[in-house]
Coordinates of C-alpha atoms and ligand atoms in Angstrom, one line a residue:
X1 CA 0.0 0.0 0.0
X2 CA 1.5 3.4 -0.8
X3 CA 1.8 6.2 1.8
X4 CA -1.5 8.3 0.1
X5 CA -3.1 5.0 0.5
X6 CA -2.9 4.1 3.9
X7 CA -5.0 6.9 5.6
X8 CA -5.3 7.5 9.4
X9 CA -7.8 9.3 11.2
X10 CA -7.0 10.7 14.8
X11 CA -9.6 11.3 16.8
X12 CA -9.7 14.1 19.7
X13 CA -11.6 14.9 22.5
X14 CA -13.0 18.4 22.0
X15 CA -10.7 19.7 25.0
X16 CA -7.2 21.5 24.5
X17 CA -5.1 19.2 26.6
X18 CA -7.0 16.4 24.6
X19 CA -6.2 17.9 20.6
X20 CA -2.7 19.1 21.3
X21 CA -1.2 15.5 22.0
X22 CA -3.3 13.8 19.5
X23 CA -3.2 16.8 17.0
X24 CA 1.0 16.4 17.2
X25 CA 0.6 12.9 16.7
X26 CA -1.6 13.5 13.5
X27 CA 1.6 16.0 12.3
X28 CA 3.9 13.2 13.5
X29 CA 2.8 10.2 11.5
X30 CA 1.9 12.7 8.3
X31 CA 5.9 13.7 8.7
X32 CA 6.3 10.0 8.2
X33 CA 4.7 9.8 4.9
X34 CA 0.8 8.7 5.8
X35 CA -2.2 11.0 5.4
X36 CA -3.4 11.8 8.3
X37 CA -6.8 13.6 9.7
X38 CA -8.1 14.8 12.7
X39 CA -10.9 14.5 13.7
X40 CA -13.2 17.0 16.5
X41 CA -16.2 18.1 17.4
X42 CA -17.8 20.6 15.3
X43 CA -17.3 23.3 17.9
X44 CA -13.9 22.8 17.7
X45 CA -12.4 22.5 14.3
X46 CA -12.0 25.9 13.5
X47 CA -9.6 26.4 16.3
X48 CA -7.5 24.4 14.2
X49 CA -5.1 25.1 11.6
X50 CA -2.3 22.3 10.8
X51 CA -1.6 22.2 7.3
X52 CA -0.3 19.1 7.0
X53 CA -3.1 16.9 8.3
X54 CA -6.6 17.5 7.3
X55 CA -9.5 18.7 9.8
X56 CA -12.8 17.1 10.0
X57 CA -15.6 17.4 11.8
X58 CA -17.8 14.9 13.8
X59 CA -20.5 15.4 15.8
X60 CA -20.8 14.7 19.7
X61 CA -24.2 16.0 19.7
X62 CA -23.9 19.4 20.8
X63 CA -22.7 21.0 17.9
X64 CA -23.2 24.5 19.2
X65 CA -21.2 24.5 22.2
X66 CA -20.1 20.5 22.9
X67 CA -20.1 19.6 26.5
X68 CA -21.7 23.6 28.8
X69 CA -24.5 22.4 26.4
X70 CA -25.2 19.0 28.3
X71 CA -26.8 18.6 31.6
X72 CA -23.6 16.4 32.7
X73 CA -20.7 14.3 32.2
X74 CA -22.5 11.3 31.7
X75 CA -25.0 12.6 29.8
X76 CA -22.7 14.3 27.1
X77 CA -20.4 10.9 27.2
X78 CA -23.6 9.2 26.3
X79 CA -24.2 11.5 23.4
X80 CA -21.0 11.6 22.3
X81 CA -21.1 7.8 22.1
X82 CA -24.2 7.4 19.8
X83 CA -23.8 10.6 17.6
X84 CA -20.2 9.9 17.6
X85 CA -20.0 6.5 16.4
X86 CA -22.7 6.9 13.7
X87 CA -20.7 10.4 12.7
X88 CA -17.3 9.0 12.6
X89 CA -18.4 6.0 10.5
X90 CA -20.2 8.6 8.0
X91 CA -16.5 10.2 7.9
X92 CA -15.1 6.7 6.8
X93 CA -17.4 6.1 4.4
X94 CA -16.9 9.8 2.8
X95 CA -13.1 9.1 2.2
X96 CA -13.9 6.3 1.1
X97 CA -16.1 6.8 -1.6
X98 CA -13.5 9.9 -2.9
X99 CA -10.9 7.4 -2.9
X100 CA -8.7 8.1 0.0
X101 CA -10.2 5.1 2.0
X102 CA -8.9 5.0 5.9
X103 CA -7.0 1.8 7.3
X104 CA -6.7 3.0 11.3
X105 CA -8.2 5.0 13.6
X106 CA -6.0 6.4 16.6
X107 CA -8.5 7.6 19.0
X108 CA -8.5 9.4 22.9
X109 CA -8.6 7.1 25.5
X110 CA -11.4 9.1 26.8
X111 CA -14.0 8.0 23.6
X112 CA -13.3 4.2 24.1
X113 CA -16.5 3.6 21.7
X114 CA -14.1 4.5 18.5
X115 CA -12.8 0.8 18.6
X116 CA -16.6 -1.1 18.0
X117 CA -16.7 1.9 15.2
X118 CA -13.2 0.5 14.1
X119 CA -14.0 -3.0 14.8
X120 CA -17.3 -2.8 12.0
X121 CA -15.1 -1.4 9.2
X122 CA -12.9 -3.7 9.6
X123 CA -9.7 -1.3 10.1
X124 CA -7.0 -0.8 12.5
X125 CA -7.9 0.5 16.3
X126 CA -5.0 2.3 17.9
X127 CA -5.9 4.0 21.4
X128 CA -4.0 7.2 22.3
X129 CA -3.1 7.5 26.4
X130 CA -3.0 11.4 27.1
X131 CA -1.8 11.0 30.9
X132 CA 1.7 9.6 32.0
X133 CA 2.1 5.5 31.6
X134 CA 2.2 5.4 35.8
X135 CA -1.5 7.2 35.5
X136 CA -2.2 4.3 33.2
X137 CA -1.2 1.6 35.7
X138 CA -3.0 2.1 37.9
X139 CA -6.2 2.0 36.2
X140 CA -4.7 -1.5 34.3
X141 CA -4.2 -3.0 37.9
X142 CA -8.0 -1.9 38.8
X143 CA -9.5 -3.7 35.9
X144 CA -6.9 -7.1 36.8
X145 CA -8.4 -6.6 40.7
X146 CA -5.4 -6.3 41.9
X147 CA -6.3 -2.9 43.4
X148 CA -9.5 -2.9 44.4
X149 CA -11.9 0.5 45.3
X150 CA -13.0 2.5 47.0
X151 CA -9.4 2.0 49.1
X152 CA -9.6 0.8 52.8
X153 CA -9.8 3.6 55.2
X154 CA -7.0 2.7 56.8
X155 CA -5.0 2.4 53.6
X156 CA -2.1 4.9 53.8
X157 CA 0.0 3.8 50.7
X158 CA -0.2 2.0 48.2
X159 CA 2.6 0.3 46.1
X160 CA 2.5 -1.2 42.7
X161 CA 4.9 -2.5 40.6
X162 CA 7.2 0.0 38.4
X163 CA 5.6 2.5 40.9
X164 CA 7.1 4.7 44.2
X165 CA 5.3 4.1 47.3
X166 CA 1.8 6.5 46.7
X167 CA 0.1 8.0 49.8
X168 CA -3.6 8.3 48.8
X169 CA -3.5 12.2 48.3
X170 CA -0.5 11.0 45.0
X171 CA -3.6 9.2 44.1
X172 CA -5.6 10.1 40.6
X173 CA -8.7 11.7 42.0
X174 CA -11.1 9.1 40.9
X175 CA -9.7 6.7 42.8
X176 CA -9.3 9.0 46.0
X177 CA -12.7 10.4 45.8
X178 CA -14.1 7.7 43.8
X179 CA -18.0 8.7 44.6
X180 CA -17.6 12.3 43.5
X181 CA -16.1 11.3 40.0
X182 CA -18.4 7.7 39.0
X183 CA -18.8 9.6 35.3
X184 CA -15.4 10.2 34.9
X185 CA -14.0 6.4 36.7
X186 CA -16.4 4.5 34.5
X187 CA -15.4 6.6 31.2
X188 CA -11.7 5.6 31.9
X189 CA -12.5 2.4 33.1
X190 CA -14.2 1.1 30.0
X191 CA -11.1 1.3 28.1
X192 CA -8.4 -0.2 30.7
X193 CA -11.3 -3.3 30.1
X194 CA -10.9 -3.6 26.3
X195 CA -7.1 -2.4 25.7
X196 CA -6.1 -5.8 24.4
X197 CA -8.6 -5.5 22.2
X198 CA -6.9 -2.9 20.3
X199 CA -4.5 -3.3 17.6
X200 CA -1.9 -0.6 19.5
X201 CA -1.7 1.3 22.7
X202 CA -0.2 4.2 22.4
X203 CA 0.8 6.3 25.7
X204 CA 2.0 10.1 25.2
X205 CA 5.3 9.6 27.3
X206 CA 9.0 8.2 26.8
X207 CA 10.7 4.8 27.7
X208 CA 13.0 6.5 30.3
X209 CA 10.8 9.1 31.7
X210 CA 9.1 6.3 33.5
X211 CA 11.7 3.6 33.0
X212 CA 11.0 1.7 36.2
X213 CA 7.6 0.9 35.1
X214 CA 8.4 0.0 31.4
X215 CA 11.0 -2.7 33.4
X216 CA 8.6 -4.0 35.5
X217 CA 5.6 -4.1 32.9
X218 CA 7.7 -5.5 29.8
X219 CA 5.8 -8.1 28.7
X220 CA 3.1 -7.6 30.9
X221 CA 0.6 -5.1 28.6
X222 CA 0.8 -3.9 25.4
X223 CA 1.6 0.1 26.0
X224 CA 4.2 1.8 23.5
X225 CA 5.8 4.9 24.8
X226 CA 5.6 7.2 21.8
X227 CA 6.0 10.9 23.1
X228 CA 6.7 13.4 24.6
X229 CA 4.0 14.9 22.3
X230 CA 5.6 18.4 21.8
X231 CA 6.1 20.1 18.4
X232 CA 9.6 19.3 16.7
X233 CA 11.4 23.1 16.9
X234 CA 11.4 23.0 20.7
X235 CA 12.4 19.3 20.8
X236 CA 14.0 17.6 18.1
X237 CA 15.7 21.3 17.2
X238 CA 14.4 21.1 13.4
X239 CA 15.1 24.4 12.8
X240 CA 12.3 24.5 10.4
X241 CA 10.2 22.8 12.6
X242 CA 6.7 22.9 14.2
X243 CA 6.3 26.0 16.3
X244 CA 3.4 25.4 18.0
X245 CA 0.6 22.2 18.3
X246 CA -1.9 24.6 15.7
X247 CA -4.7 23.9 17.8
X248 CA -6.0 27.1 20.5
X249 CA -9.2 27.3 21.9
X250 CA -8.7 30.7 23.3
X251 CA -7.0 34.3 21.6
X252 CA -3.3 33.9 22.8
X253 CA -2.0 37.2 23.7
X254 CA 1.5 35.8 22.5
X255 CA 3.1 39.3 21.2
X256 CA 2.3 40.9 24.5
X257 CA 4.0 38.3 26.2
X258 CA 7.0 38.0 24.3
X259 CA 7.8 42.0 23.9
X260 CA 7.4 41.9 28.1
X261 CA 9.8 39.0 28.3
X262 CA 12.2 40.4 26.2
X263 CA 12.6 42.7 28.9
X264 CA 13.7 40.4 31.5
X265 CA 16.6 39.0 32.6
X266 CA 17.3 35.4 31.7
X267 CA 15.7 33.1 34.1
X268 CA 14.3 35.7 36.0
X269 CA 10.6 35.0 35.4
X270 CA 7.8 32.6 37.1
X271 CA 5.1 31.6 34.5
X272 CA 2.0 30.4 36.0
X273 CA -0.5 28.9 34.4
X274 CA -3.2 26.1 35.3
X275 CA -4.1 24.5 32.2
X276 CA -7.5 25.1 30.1
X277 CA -10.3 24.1 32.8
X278 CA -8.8 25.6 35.5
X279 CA -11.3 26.6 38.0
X280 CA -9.6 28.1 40.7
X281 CA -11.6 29.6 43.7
X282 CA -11.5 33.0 44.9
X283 CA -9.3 32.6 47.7
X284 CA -6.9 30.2 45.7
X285 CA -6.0 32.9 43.4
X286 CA -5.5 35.8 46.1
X287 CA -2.8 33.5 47.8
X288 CA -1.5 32.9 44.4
X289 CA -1.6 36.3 43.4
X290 CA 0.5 37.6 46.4
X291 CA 2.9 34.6 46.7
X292 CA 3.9 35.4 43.3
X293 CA 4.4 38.8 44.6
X294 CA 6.0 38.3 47.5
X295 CA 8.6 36.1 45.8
X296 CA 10.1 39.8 44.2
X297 CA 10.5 38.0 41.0
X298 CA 9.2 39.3 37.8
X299 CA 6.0 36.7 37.0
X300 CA 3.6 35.6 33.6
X301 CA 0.6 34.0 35.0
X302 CA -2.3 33.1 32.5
X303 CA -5.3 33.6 34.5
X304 CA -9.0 33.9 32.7
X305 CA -11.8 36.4 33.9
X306 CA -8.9 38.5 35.7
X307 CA -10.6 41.3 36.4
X308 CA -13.3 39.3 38.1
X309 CA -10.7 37.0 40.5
X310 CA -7.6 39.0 41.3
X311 CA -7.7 41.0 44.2
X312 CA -8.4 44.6 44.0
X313 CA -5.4 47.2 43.3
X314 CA -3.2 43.4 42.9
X315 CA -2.1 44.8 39.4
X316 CA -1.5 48.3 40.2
X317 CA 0.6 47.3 43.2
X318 CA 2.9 45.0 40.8
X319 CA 3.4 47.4 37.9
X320 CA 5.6 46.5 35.0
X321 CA 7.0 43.0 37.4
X322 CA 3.8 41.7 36.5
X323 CA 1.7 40.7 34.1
X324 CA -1.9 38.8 33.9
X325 CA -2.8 37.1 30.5
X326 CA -6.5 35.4 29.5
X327 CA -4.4 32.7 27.4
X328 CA -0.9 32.7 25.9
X329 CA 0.8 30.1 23.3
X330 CA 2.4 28.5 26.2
X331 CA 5.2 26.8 24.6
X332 CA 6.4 30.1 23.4
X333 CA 6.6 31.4 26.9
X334 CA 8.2 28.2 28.1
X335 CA 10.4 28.4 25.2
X336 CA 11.7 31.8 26.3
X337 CA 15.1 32.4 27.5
X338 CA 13.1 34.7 30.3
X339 CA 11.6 32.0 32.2
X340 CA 13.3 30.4 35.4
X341 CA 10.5 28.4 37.1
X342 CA 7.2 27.1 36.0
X343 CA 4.3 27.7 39.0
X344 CA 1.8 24.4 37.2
X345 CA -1.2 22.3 38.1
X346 CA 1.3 19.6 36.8
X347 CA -1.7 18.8 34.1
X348 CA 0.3 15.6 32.0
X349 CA 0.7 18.2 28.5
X350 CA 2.0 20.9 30.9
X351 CA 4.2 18.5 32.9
X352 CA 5.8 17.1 29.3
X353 CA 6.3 20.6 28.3
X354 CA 7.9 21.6 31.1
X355 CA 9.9 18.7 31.6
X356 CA 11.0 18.8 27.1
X357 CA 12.0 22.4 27.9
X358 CA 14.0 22.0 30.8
X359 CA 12.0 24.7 32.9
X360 CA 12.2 23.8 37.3
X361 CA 8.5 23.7 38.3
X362 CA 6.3 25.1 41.3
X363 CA 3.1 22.3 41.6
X364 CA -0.5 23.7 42.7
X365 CA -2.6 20.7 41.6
X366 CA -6.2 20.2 41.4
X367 CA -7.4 16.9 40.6
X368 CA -7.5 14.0 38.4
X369 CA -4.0 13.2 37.5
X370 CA -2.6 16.4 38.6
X371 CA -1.3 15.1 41.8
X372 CA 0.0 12.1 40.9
X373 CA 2.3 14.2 38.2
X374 CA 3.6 16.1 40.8
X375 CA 4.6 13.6 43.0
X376 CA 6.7 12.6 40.0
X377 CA 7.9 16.0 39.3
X378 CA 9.6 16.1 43.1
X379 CA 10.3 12.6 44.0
X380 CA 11.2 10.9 41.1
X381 CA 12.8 13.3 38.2
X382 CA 13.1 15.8 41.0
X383 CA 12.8 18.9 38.6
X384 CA 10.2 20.8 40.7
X385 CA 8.8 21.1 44.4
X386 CA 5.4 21.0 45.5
X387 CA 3.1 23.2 47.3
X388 CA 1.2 21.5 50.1
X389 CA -2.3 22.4 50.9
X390 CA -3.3 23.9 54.2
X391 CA -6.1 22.7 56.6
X392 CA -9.0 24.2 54.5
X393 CA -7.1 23.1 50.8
X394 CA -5.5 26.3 49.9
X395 CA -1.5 26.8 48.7
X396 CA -1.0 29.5 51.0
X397 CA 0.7 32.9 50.0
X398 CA 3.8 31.8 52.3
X399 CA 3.9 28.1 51.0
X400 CA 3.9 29.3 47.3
X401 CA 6.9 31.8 48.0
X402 CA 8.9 29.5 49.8
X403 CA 8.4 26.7 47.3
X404 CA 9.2 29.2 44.5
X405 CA 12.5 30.1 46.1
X406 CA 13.2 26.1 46.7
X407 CA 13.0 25.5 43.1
X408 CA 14.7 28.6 42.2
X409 CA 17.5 29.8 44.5
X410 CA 20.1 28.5 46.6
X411 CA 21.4 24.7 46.1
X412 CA 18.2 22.8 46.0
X413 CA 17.6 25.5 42.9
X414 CA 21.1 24.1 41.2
X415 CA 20.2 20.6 41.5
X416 CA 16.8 21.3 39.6
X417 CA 18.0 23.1 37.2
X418 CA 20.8 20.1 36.6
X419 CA 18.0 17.7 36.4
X420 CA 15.6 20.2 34.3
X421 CA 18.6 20.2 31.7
X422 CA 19.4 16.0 32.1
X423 CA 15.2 15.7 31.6
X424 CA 15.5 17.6 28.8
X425 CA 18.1 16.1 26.4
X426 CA 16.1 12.7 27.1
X427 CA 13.2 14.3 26.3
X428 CA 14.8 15.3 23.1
X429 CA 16.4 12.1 22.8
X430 CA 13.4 10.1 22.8
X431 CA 11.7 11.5 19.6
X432 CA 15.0 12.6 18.0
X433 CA 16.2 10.3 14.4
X434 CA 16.4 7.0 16.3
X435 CA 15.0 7.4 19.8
X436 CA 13.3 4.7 21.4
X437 CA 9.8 6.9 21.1
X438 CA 10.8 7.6 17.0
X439 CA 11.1 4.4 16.4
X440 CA 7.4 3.1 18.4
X441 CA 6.0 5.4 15.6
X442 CA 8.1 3.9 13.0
X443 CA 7.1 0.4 13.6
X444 CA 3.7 1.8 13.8
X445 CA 4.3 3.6 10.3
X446 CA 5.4 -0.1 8.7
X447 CA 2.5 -1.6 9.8
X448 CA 0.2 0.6 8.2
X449 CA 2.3 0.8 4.7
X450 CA 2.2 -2.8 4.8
X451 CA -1.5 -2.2 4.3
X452 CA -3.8 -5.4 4.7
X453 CA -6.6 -4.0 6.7
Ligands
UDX501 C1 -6.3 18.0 31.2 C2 -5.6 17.3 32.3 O1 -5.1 18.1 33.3 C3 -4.4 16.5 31.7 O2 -3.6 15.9 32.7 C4 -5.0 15.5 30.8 O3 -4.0 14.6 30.4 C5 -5.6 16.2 29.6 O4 -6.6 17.1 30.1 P1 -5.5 20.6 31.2 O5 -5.9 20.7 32.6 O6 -6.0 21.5 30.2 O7 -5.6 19.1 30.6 O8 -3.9 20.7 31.3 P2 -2.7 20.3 30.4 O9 -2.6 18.8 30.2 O10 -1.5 20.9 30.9 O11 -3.0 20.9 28.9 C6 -3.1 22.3 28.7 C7 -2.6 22.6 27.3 O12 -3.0 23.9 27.0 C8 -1.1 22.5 27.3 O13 -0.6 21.9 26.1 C9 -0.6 24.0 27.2 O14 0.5 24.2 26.4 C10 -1.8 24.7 26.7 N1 -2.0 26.1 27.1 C11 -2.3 26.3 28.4 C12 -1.7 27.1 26.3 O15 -1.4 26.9 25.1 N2 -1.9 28.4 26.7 C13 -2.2 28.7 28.0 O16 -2.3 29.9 28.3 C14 -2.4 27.6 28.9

């Protein structure tokens, strides 16, 4: 089969920490000679613009405004499924009748109902992890029984193999607070039950990020490590390479940031940002707001509705040190010789990105897998520290400063920045010519040029 014969379609969730992995991917495997397409929800696809992969639409039911339309997670999940499947196999059928038919579809872990759709055309099903492969894990020994929930109360740790010891608030939060999160649980769930059902796993992380793991589960399940999913200029050094994923659901306010950066000193600057469903409360952000202030550094922090959530006269009292942005092309910032320390909710696209550009990270995590990826961060690539939580579950003002200066000044600052630099080059390593995660997508690439399905 030649390369404009075998034809993939990637399939995102309509969220931006879902499109940028699996949107790179697409830009990946089209670099290596296949066609690729994405494909979103309607809502979504003009946020896009990759030239080298196509851009189609599906529906998830709620074409005017995807999941705020829905009542719920389960109900939109539901949706999804139906309209979805009947959608996507409409798509198939399209490129197949203008004679570019489609062999595979890679799809997000999160819309596990892609492989049946895969499974009646007869084609290749390749799932597409978006959280770390230690994330992954634990959901795989969940669906064995080999961890069972809701935990014990009196479990304090728990250990698994490839894994540190995790105290339950490491855990991912739908196992630590599995009532609150049964929509979510069961979504993720459903896959871990069929993965061996699919014809590849693929997991947006490297062999030695999480090398213990890959040892102990060799042989064990079928994951193939095939990121970190960050576009090639800030990675693989193409010089002509991607610049950014080319996929933003909000106005970045990139020129702004980078004429105020330019005015900095190198690695003088804390950027803070909390990924794209951030929801911080009121209080959270005050501490946050004067912890960044008090730690006398010059600071970027990407905060949405501003003017409703900082404190009042906050900006006035920083002046030029700092400045407040609605949404920025993050990689950019990161990117920028400016920036000395990375104040993160430790999402698993902002962890990678972080980690793949060698910045030292602050954690202030949230939920999900947020935690877990920060207990990684500081315990086990020790490139960051986190903040802990006080009685009520806030980061304090004083917390925040003091773990800023830990990752920034003094010895414990050198050491980071040692390991932010080692992290880096293996980062780079990885999906460089030859790297262990180049070469997952190369076997991958073979497959599908050998054709059959
Ligand atoms: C969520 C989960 O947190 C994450 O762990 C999961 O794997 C995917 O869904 P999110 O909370 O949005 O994602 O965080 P993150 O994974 O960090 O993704 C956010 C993305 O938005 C990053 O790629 C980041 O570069 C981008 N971003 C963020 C911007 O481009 N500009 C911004 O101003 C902020």
């Amino acid at each position: 089969m030649d390369s404009q014969k075998s034809h993939v379609i990637v399939l995102a969730y309509p969220a931006q920490g879902h499109i940028n992995p699996l949107l790179q991917f697409a830009k990946r495997l089209a670099s290596k000679g296949l066609k690729a397409t994405l494909a979103t929800t309607y809502y979504t696809v003009s946020s896009i613009d990759a030239p080298t992969v196509g851009v189609e639409p599906i529906s998830d039911g709620f074409d005017e405004g995807g999941f705020k339309q829905a009542s719920s997670l389960d109900v939109y999940l539901e949706s999804f499924k139906t309209v979805g499947s009947r959608t996507l196999t409409e798509l198939v059928f399209k490129f197949k009748a203008s004679g570019s038919p489609v062999n595979c579809i890679v799809y997000d872990s999160m819309l596990p109902w892609a492989l049946d759709v895969a499974r009646n055309l007869g084609i290749y099903a390749a799932v597409f992890m978006t959280t770390s492969a230690s994330i992954c894990s634990m959901f795989w020994q969940i669906d064995l029984g080999l961890l069972s929930l809701p935990l014990k109360p009196q479990t304090a740790t728990v250990s698994l193999p490839g894994l540190p010891p995790l105290g339950r608030c490491d855990l991912p939060s739908p196992m630590s607070e599995p009532t609150s999160q049964t929509a979510y649980l069961e979504a993720i769930m459903e896959k871990f039950h069929s993965l061996n059902e699919d014809d590849w796993v693929f997991c947006n992380s490297f062999e030695d990020l999480e090398i213990e793991l890959v040892k102990a589960m060799r042989g064990k399940w079928p994951l193939v490590m095939v990121g970190p999913m960050v576009p090639s200029a800030y990675l693989d050094q193409q010089i002509d390479g991607d610049r950014a994923y080319g996929a933003s659901l909000w106005k970045p306010t990139s020129s702004q940031c980078l004429t105020w950066l330019a005015t900095k000193p190198p690695r003088s600057v804390i950027y803070g940002s909390f990924g794209s469903m951030e929801n911080i409360s009121a209080e959270q952000v005050e501490e946050i707001a004067w912890g960044l202030k008090a730690s006398n550094r010059p600071f970027l922090w990407v905060l949405k509705e501003s003017e409703k959530k900082l404190p009042t006269g906050f900006l006035n009292s920083v002046g030029e040190t700092g400045m407040v942005v609605s949404w920025c092309n993050q990689l950019e910032v990161l990117a920028h010789q400016a920036i000395g320390c990375f104040v993160t909710h430790c999402g698993w696209n902002s962890t990678l990105e972080g980690l793949g550009l060698g910045v030292p990270m602050v954690c202030v995590t949230e939920r999900t897998d947020q935690p877990m990826n920060a207990k990684f961060v500081e315990d086990v690539w020790k490139v960051g520290v986190r903040t802990k939580k006080d009685e009520v579950g806030i980061v304090t003002r004083e917390e925040l400063e003091k773990c800023i200066r830990g990752a920034m000044d003094g010895e414990s600052g050198e050491e980071i920045k040692r390991n932010a630099n080692k992290w880096r080059e293996l980062a780079r390593s990885a999906v460089s010519v030859g790297g262990t995660s180049d070469m997952n997508i190369n076997e991958f690439v073979v497959k599908l040029l050998e054709g059959k399905k």
